[in-house]
C-alpha cells in the first residue's frame, strides 16, 4: 500500500475512533460505539479490498469477504478483534489471491487492528467441524462485506441451513458443552468479586450463546433463519435487551479505560464506572452500582439457562430414562414431562393453592418449570396478589416450601418470577444487594439462598456419614434431623440479613425489627415468634464465641445462658454453619467447622448437666414471670408456689400459656391427685403429668406408656420445692391407638391416675396390651453409662446412651428406683436408633457415694445387657 | 531480615493484629492450624461419643521483618498474645536470605 493511502486510512481510523470515544464520554451508550466502530472498520475494509484485491472494481468471482463473530453481529467493542472469513468457491480463487489477502491483512495489522482471518472454501463451511464447532457457530453471525455476493448468498441461504439441519443435534450439544465448560471454569456462578463481563456467567458471552441457541431453535422450527428474539421467552425479551445494552456500555468503558481489550471489571474499575455513571446515574457508591450489575447478569443468566433447558436435548439415554422416571411424579395439579413441570389445568394457576403449591412441588422434587408454566405464573401474579389471604395462610404456603429439600431452588425461582414478594415482600430489600468487601462473594439474597440450601444438603448427607465424631460437618448432620422446627429455622435464615438493606450499622438490630413484623404478619404463636427472633437476634453469637477461648468455661456459660435450651442451641448452630458457609466457598474451613461443633457440644453438655443448679427462685426471677402474670393475673401466689425450685429449663421449654395451664392443674391436686394433659403434636403426642412426687414415679409413668404400646421419644421430669413433679413425655403412637380413636384419649389419661393411685397395678395393665414392636436395628449403638459427680453441685448425673427399644425407659427408671435413687431431673432424647437419657440422681438429700454409683452402673448394665 | 512465626490462641488473633497495626506492621499471613504442646488436650464426651481434643485449634501468624524491628515486634506479640495459661503458644525466629516484591521486583528491605 502506498504511504499516502496508508496515512489516509490511519487518519480516518484514528479520527473516527476518537470521535466515537468522545461521544461515549458524553452519552455512555455502548451500542452506538459498537455500531460506529463496525461502520468505521467496514469503510477501511472496503478501501483495502479495492486496493489489494479488486482495483478494477471487477468483483472477482468466487471470492467474498465475510464478517463473522462479533464483527459479523455488527458489535465491535473499541479494542476487540475483527473476525474475517475469506470465502472461496473452491481452492482456486483463494490460491489466486493469496498474496493479496496476506497484504490486506498486514495492512489491517499496521492500522493497529487485531485481525483474526480465516480462509475457507464453501465446501469447508458445509460440514461440521467436530474439533472446532466454534467455527460453525461463528458462521451464524455471518454478514457480507465485499466480493462475490452470490457466493455469500449461497453460504447464507443454502450451506449454513443445510449444515445446521443435518447436524443440528451435534451442533447444539457441542455449543452447550462449550458453554457448560466455560461456566464451570467460572465456578458455575454469576457472583464474582471482579467478574469478566464477557466470559463470566451472566455476561455477554451468555447472551451470544443464547442468541445462537435461539437461532438453532428457529432452524428446527421453521427450517430457515429467524430472529433470535422470536425464541426468547416473551417476558425476558425487553429485560434481556436492556441487560445487553448495560453490559455493552460497561465493556466499552473498560476498553477505553485500559486502552486495550480488557473485560475484567476490577475493584477499581467498579468504582470508576460508578462515578462515571455507566448505565446509571453517577454515584460514589460502587456497591450500589454492582447491585445493578448483578441484576442485569441475573437476567442474562436466566435467559441462557432457559434456552439451554428448552433447546438442548438430553445427552445420554440414562439421563433420558431418569427424566422419564420423573414423569411418574405427576399428580392432579402438576404434570412432569421430561423433567419439566406443567400445569394440568393452566387456568387454575390464579388460585393461590395451585400457584404456591407449584413452588412447593418444585421444592420437593427439584424439577424445572416448563417455559409455558413460568409464563403463566408471571401472568397470574397480579391476580393472585389481589386475592384475600390471611397472614397465617401465607405463612403456611411459605412454610411448606421451607421444609422441603430443594427449598432454596424454589425460593430463588420465586424471586426471579416475582412470586416471593407475595409472601415475603420484606425480602425485596436485599435483592441483589452487594456487601462490597473481599470476604462476601455473594449478594445478600444469594447468600441467604445458599445458606438455606446448605442446611438441607446436610440432611442429604446423613446417609453418607460414617464416622460422625471425626469431622465437624458429619456431626452437624444429626442436628438437622433432631431439629423439630425446620420451618422456623428456614424463616430465620430468610430474615437474618434483611437488615443489611437498612441504614442501621448494626444489621442484627435491623433484621430483628423486620423479623418481629413478619412474625406478627404471619400470625405465628408467641413461642414461634420468640424462636425466630432469638435466632435472628443471636445469629452472630456463636461466631463471636468461636473467636474467644472455646474451652474457657466462662465462654460456655455465657452462651448457655443466652441460648437457654438445647433445641435453640441446635437451631442456632445450624444457622451459624449455614451463615458462615454461604459467605464464600472457603469461609467455612474444616478448622472452623470443628470449632463450631466443639462450641456446640460443650454448650449442649453444659445445658444438660446444669439443669438442677439453675433453678427458679422468686427473688431473682420477677422479669420471667411478668409475662405469665400478665396473661393470667388470677393465678396470684399460686404461680410462684408452683415455680419455686423448678429448673429454669422448665420455663424455657414451656410457653406462658402452658405454664398457666400447669399451675391450674397443680391447684387441683388436692381433689384429683394425678393431673394429666394430652396434646397432639405434628405426628406425635405430648403428655404432661403433674402429681406429688413418690418413689418410682418416673418408672411407673414410663411403664404405663409402654403398656399402651407408646414409643417414648423425649421426656423431661422436673420437681419443684414443694415436691410437685411436672413430667412431660413426647411419644409416638405406633399402633395409632390415639390417632384413630379420639374416645380412647380419656381412658388413656385415666390409666395414669388409676395406676398411680393404686387402683390398677401396672403389671395388670402391661399384661393386657402388647408393647410397641422391637425395631430391627439398622446400626450398631455402643452402650455407654457415664457417671459425673463434678458438674452438678446437688446431684449425681448419670448419662446413658443405648440402642433404643420399647420399654427401655421404664426398665432403666425401675432399676434406678431399686437402687433407692430419686430422680431429681430426667432428660430423655432419641437420636435415630440411640436413646440418650440423662438422670440427675440423689439418695435422700445427698449425691450418690462411690459404692452407690457402682451399684447404679451395674444395675443399668444388667438391664441394658440384652 | 527475620521471619517471625507465632503460634497463638485463636482468641488472641484480633488483639495481636491490632497491636501490630498500631506499631506500623500491616503485612502478615494467618494460618488456621491445630497442635499441642505439653498440655496435649483432653477428651470430651457428648451423647456417649468420645471426642478427642488432642490437637487443639490454634492460629499461626507469619511476618518477615527488618532486623532492627524484631525486638519491638516480639515484645508486641508477647504482650498481646499472653494470658499466662498453658497453651499460650510460642514465637519462632529465623533468618531470611532474600525477599522480592513480585509487582516491581524490589529486593531486600525495600520489598518488606
Short mmCIF file of C-alpha atoms in Angstrom, two decimals, chain A residues 469 482 547-549 551 589 591-592 594-595 597-598 600-602 604-605 609 784 799 801 829 831 836, chain B residues 9-12 14 32-34 42 44-53 55-59 85:
data_model
loop_
_atom_site.label_atom_id
_atom_site.label_comp_id
_atom_site.label_asym_id
_atom_site.label_seq_id
_atom_site.Cartn_x
_atom_site.Cartn_y
_atom_site.Cartn_z
CA UNK A 469 -17.35 -37.83 65.50
CA UNK A 482 -33.14 -33.51 65.55
CA UNK A 547 -13.29 -16.07 68.35
CA UNK A 548 -12.94 -16.44 72.10
CA UNK A 549 -11.36 -19.25 74.05
CA UNK A 551 -12.51 -24.17 76.17
CA UNK A 589 -12.90 -24.28 56.62
CA UNK A 591 -10.92 -25.94 61.16
CA UNK A 592 -13.87 -23.61 61.69
CA UNK A 594 -14.65 -28.43 64.03
CA UNK A 595 -14.58 -25.41 66.32
CA UNK A 597 -19.02 -28.40 66.59
CA UNK A 598 -16.92 -28.06 69.77
CA UNK A 600 -21.99 -26.74 70.22
CA UNK A 601 -21.31 -29.85 72.26
CA UNK A 602 -19.56 -28.02 75.09
CA UNK A 604 -25.03 -28.70 74.97
CA UNK A 605 -23.26 -30.65 77.69
CA UNK A 609 -25.60 -31.07 83.12
CA UNK A 784 -22.31 -46.30 77.46
CA UNK A 799 -25.86 -40.33 81.29
CA UNK A 801 -26.55 -43.94 75.63
CA UNK A 829 -33.99 -37.93 73.98
CA UNK A 831 -31.34 -39.74 68.06
CA UNK A 836 -29.79 -40.65 75.18
CA UNK B 9 -4.54 -18.88 70.83
CA UNK B 10 -7.26 -18.17 68.23
CA UNK B 11 -8.95 -15.82 70.69
CA UNK B 12 -5.86 -13.62 70.62
CA UNK B 14 -7.64 -9.80 66.84
CA UNK B 32 -5.65 -21.91 60.87
CA UNK B 33 -3.72 -24.79 62.43
CA UNK B 34 -4.06 -27.48 65.03
CA UNK B 42 -8.25 -33.83 76.65
CA UNK B 44 -14.85 -34.76 75.87
CA UNK B 45 -17.99 -36.85 75.82
CA UNK B 46 -21.18 -35.94 74.10
CA UNK B 47 -24.12 -38.33 73.96
CA UNK B 48 -21.96 -41.28 74.68
CA UNK B 49 -19.43 -40.48 71.98
CA UNK B 50 -15.87 -39.63 72.75
CA UNK B 51 -14.32 -36.58 71.14
CA UNK B 52 -10.58 -36.45 71.47
CA UNK B 53 -9.43 -32.89 71.66
CA UNK B 55 -4.97 -31.35 68.53
CA UNK B 56 -6.21 -28.02 69.74
CA UNK B 57 -7.19 -25.23 67.35
CA UNK B 58 -4.51 -22.56 67.12
CA UNK B 59 -3.63 -19.66 64.86
CA UNK B 85 -2.05 -20.01 80.97
#
